[in-house]
Tab-separated table of C-alpha atoms in Angstrom:
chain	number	residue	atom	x	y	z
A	1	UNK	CA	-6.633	1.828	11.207
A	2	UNK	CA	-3.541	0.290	12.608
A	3	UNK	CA	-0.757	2.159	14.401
A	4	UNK	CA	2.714	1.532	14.798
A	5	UNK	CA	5.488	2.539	17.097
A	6	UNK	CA	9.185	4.341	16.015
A	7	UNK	CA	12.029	3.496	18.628
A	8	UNK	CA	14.930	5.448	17.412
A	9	UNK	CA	17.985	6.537	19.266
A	10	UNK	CA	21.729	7.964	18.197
A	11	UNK	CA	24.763	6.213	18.234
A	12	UNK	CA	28.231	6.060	17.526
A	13	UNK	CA	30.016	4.216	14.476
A	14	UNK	CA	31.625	1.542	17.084
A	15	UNK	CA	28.423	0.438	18.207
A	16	UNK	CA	26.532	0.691	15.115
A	17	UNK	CA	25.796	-2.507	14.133
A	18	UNK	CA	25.645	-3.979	17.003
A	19	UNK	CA	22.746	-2.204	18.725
A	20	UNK	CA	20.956	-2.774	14.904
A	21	UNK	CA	20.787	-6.283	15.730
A	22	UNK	CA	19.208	-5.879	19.052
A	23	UNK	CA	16.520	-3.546	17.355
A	24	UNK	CA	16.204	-6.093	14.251
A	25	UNK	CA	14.834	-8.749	17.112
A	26	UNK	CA	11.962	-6.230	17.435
A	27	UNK	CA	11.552	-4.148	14.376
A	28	UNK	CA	8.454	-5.242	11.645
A	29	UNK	CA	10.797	-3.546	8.941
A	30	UNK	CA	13.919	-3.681	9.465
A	31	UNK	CA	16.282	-1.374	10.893
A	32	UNK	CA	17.212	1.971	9.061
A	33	UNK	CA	20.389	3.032	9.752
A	34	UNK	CA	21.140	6.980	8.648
A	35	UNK	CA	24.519	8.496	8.986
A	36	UNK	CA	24.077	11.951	10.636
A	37	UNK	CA	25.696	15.058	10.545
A	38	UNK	CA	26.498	15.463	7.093
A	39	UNK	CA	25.437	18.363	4.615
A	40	UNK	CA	23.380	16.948	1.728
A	41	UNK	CA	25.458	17.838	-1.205
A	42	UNK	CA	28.313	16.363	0.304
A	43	UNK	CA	26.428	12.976	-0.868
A	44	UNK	CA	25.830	14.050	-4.393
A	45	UNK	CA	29.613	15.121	-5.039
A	46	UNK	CA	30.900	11.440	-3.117
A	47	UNK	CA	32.528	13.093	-0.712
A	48	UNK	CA	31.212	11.012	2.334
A	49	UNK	CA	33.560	11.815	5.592
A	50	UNK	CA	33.641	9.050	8.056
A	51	UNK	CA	30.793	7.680	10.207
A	52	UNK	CA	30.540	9.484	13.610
A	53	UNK	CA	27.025	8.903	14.346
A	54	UNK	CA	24.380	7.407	13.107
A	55	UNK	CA	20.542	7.430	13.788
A	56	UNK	CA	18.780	3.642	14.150
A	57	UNK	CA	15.450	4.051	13.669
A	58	UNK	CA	12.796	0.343	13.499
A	59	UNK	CA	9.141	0.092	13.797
A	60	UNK	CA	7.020	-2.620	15.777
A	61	UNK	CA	3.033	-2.364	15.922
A	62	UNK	CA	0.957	-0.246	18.621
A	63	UNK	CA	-1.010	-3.391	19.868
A	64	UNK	CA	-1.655	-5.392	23.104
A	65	UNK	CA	1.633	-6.632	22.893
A	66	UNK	CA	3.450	-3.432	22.269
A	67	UNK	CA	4.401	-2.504	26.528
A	68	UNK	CA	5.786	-5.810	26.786
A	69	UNK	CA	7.393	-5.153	23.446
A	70	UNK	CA	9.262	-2.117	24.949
A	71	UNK	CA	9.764	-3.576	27.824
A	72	UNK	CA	12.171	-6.468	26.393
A	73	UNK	CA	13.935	-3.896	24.270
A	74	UNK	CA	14.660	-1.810	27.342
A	75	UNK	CA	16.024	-4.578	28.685
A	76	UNK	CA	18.279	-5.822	25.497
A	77	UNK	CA	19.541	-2.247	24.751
A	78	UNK	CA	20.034	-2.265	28.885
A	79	UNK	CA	22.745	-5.128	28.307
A	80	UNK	CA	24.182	-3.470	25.472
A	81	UNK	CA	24.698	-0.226	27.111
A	82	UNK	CA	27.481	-2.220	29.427
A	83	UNK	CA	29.506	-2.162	26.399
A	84	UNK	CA	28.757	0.538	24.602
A	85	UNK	CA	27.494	3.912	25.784
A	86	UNK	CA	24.119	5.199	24.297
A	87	UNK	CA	21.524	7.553	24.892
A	88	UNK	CA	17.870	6.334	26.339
A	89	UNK	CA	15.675	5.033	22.877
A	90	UNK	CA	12.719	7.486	22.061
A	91	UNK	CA	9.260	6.386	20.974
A	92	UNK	CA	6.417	7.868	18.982
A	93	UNK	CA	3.639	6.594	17.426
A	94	UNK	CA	2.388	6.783	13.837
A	95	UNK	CA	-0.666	6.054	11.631
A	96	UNK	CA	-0.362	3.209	9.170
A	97	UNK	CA	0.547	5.300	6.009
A	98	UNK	CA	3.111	6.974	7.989
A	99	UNK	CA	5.040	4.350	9.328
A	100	UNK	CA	5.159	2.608	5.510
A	101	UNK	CA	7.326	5.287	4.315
A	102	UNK	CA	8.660	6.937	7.281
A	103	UNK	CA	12.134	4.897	7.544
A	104	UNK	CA	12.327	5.544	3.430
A	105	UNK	CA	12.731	9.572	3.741
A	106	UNK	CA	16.140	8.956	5.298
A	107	UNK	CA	17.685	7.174	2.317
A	108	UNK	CA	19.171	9.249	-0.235
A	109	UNK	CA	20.972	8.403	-3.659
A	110	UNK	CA	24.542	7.995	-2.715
A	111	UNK	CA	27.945	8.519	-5.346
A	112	UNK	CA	31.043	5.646	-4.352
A	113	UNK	CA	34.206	4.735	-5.874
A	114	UNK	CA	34.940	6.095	-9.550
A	115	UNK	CA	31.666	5.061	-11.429
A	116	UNK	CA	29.005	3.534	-8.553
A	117	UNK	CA	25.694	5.471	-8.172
A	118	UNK	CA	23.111	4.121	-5.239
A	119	UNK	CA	19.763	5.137	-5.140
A	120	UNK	CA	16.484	4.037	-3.441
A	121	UNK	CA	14.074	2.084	-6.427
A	122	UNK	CA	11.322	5.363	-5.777
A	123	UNK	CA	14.093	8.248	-6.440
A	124	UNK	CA	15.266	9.467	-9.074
A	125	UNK	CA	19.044	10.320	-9.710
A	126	UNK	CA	21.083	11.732	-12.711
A	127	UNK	CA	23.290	9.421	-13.978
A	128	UNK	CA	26.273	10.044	-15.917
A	129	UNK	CA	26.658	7.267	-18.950
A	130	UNK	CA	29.862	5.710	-17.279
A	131	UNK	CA	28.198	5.386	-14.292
A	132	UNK	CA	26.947	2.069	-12.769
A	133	UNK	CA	23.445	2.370	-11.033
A	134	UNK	CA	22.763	0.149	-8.462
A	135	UNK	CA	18.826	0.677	-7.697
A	136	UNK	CA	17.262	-0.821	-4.446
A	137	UNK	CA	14.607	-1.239	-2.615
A	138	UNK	CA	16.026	-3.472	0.980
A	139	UNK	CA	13.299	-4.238	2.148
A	140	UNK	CA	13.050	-6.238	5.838
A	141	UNK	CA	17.022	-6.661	5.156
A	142	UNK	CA	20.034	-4.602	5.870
A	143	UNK	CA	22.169	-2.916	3.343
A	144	UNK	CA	21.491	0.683	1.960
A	145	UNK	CA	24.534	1.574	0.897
A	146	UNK	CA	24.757	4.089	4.064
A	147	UNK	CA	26.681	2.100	6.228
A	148	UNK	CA	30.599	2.465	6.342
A	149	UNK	CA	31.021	-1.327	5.889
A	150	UNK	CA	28.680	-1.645	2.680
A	151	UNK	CA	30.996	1.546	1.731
A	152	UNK	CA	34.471	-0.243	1.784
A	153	UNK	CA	33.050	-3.345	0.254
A	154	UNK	CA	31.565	-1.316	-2.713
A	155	UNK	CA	34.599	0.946	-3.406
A	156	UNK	CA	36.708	-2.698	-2.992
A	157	UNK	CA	34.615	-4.412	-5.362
A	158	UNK	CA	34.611	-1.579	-7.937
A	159	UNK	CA	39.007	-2.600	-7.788
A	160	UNK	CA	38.758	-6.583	-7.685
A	161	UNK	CA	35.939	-7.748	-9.778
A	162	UNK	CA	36.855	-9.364	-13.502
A	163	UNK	CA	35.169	-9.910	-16.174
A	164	UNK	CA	33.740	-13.495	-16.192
A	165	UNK	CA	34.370	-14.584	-12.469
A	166	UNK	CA	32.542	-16.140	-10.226
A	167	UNK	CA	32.042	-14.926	-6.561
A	168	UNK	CA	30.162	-15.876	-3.601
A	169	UNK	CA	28.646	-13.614	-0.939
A	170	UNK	CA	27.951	-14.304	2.521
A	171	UNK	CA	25.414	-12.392	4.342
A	172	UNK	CA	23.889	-10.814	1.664
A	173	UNK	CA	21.808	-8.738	2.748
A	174	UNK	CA	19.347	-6.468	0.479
A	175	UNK	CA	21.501	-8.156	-1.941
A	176	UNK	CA	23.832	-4.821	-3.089
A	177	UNK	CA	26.824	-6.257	-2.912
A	178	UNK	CA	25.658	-9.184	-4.956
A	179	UNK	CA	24.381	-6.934	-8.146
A	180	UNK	CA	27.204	-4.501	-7.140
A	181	UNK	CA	29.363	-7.688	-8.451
A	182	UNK	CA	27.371	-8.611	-11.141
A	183	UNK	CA	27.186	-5.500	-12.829
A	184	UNK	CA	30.541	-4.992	-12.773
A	185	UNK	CA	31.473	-8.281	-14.488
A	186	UNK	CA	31.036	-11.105	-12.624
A	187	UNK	CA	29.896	-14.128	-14.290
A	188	UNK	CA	28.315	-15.453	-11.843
A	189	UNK	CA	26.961	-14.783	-7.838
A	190	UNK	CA	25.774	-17.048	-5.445
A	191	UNK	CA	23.923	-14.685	-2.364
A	192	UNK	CA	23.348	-16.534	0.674
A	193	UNK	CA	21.723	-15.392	3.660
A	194	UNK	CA	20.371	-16.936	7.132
A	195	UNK	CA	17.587	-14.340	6.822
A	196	UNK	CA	14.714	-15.586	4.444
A	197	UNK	CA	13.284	-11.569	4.128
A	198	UNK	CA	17.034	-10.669	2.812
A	199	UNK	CA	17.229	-13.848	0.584
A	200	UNK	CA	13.583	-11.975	-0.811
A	201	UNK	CA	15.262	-8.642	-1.200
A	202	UNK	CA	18.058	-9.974	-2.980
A	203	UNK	CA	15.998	-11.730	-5.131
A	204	UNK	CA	13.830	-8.250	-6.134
A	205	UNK	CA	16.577	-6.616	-6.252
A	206	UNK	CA	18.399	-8.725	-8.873
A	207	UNK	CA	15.506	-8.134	-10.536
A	208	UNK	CA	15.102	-4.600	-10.284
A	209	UNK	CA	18.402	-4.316	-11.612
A	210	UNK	CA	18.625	-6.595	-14.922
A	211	UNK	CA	21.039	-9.038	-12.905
A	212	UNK	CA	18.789	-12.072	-11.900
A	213	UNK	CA	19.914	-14.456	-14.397
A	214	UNK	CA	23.446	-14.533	-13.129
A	215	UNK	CA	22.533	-13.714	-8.862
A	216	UNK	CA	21.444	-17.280	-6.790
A	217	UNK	CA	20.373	-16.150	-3.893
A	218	UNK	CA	19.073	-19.181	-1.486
A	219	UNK	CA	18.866	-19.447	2.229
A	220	UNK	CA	22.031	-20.413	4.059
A	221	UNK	CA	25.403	-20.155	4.755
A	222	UNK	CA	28.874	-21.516	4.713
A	223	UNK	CA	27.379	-25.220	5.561
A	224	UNK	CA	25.978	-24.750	1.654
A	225	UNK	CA	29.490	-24.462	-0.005
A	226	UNK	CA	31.801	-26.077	2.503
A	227	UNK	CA	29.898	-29.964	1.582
A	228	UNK	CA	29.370	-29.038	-2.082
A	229	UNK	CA	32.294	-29.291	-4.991
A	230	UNK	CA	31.378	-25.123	-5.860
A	231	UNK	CA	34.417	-22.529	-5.796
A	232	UNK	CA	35.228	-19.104	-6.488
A	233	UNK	CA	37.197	-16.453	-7.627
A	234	UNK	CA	35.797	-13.860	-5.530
A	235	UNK	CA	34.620	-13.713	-2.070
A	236	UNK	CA	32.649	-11.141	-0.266
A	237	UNK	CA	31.963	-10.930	3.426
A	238	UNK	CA	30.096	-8.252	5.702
A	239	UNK	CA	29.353	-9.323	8.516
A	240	UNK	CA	30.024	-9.349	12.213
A	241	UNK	CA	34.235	-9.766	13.090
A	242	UNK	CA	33.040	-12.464	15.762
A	243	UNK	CA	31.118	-14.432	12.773
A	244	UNK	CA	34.315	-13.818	10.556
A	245	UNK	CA	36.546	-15.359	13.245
A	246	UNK	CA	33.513	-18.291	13.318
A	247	UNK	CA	33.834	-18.575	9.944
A	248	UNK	CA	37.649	-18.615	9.616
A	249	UNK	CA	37.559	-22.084	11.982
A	250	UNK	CA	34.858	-23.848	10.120
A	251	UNK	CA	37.246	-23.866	6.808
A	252	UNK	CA	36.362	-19.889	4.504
A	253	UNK	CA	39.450	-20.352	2.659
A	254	UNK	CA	38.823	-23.236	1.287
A	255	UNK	CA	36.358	-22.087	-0.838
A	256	UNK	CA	38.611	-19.927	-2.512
A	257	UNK	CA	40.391	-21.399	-6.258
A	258	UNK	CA	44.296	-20.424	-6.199
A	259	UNK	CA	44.633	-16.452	-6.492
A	260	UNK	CA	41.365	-16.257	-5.652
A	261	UNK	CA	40.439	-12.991	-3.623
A	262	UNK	CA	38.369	-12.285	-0.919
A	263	UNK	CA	36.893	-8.783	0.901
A	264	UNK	CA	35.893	-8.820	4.736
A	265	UNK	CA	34.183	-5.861	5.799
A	266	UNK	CA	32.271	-5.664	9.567
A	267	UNK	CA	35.474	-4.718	11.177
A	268	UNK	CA	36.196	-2.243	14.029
A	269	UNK	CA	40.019	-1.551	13.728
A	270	UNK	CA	40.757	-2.831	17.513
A	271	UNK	CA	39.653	-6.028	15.827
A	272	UNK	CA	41.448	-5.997	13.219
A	273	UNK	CA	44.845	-8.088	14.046
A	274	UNK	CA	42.829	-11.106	15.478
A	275	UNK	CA	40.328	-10.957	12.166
A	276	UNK	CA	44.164	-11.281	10.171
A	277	UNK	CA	44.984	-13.970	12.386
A	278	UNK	CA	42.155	-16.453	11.476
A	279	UNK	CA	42.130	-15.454	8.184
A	280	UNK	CA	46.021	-16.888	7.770
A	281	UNK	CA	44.560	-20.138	9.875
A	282	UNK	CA	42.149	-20.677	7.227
A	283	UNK	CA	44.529	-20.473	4.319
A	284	UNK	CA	43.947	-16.843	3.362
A	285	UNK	CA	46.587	-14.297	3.080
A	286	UNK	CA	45.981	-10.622	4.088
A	287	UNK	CA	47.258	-8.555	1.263
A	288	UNK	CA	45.703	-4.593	2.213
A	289	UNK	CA	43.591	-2.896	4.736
A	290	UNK	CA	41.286	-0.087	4.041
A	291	UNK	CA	39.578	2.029	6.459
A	292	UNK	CA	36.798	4.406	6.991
A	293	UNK	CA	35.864	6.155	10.458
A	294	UNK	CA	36.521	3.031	12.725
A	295	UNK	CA	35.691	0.412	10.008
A	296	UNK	CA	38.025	-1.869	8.526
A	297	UNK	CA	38.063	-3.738	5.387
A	298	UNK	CA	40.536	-6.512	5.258
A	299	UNK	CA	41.525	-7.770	1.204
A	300	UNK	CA	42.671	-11.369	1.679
A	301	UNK	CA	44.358	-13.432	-1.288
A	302	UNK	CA	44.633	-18.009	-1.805
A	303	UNK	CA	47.684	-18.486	-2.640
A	304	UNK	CA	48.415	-20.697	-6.022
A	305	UNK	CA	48.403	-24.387	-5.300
């Protein structure tokens, strides 16, 4: 029977999503991410407060090369705790079974915006018949739901999206921002994603939720649209600020049609004014900022030709 091995540690909602991406190097399933600290009914009424802490939790197998395993993660999350101040990881070991559901008992249905109800694909929630049920399983990928950025970008979507448009989304991840879009009118999505596991979960997930005739998810990224004659009404981005700022220079507005509108989530508010100031290089106008905890959303606007 094979064993695997848990690394989790705590950390705070700066640093978040950062330290995920060192332990997405080394975890077999992903990374879950739960936000601590909170009681649970507070997620069944929507009343989320914002991020303090979180708990990263991934899973690599017990084998010959698990010690050397460790060893390079000590050393990553080493480098990272220069920048940002964390505890020491902790370890156990579990059985097989275990480890296949172990990161899943952390994710709980989750209420957003006016009408949008999360839940995992194996729970159960009530659902009220104006609500709009977005049902997932992620997968290898990132994007529960949990995460402040996924939170801003859901409750901004639930304002922006029109019937019949079409929107592109970079980074898509388990795909839930993708059906999140679709199922609340967009015509059309095209998901793209470096990651070929979260171009997978988008896929089942579009699935899952009655949305796969109108979701393309392929493998990729800006490269895809920027030498192709595609446009779009709506654009959706959470990722990374530095990757924003990357993305800014290698010509994101531009995919835009006039008026079109665009979301870009993966923010820490110290970060904030430069994201703005790329964002106006690359033919975008800011038009609002939303916040939760120390995450920033940033709505941008094309002007009309």
């Amino acid at each position: 029977m094979s064993r695997w091995i848990e690394v989790s540690l705590r950390v705070d909602g700066e640093s978040a999503e950062a330290i995920a991406e060192v332990l997405e190097r080394y975890g077999h399933q992903g990374v879950s991410l739960e936000q601590t600290g909170i009681a649970p009914d507070t997620w069944d009424e929507g009343e989320v407060p914002p991020a303090r802490e979180f708990l990263l939790r991934a899973y690599f197998p017990a084998d010959e090369q698990a010690q050397a395993t460790k060893d390079e993660l000590g050393t990553a999350l080493g480098r990272m705790r220069l920048l940002y101040p964390m505890p020491q990881p902790a370890y156990r070991t579990l059985e097989s079974e275990d480890w296949a559901e172990a990161w899943k008992a952390h994710y709980q249905p989750l209420r957003l915006g006016q009408r949008l109800l999360i839940r995992p694909l194996w729970i159960d929630a009530a659902a009220a018949p104006s609500d709009i049920e977005i049902a997932l399983d992620p997968g290898m990928a990132f994007g529960t739901g949990a995460h402040p950025t996924t939170q801003l970008c859901l409750e901004a979507l639930e304002r922006l999206v029109k019937p019949g448009q079409d929107a592109l989304d970079l980074g898509s991840g388990s795909g839930i921002l993708s059906i999140a879009a679709a199922k609340l009118g967009a015509r059309r999505v095209l998901a793209l994603d470096i990651d070929p596991h979260a171009v997978e979960a988008t896929i089942g997930n579009a699935r899952a939720n009655g949305v796969a005739e109108r979701i393309i998810a392929e493998r990729g990224s800006l490269e895809i649209v920027r030498h192709s004659a595609r446009r779009f009404d709506l654009l959706i981005v959470n990722i990374l600020a530095r990757v924003i700022l990357e993305l800014a220079e290698e010509g994101l507005g531009a995919t835009l049609r006039p008026r079109g509108r665009a979301i870009f989530s993966g923010i820490i508010d110290s970060q904030v004014d430069e994201v703005e100031a790329a964002l106006i290089r690359s033919g975008l106008q800011p038009s609002a900022r939303r916040q939760l905890g120390d995450w920033m959303l940033v709505e941008a606007r094309r002007a009309a030709d």
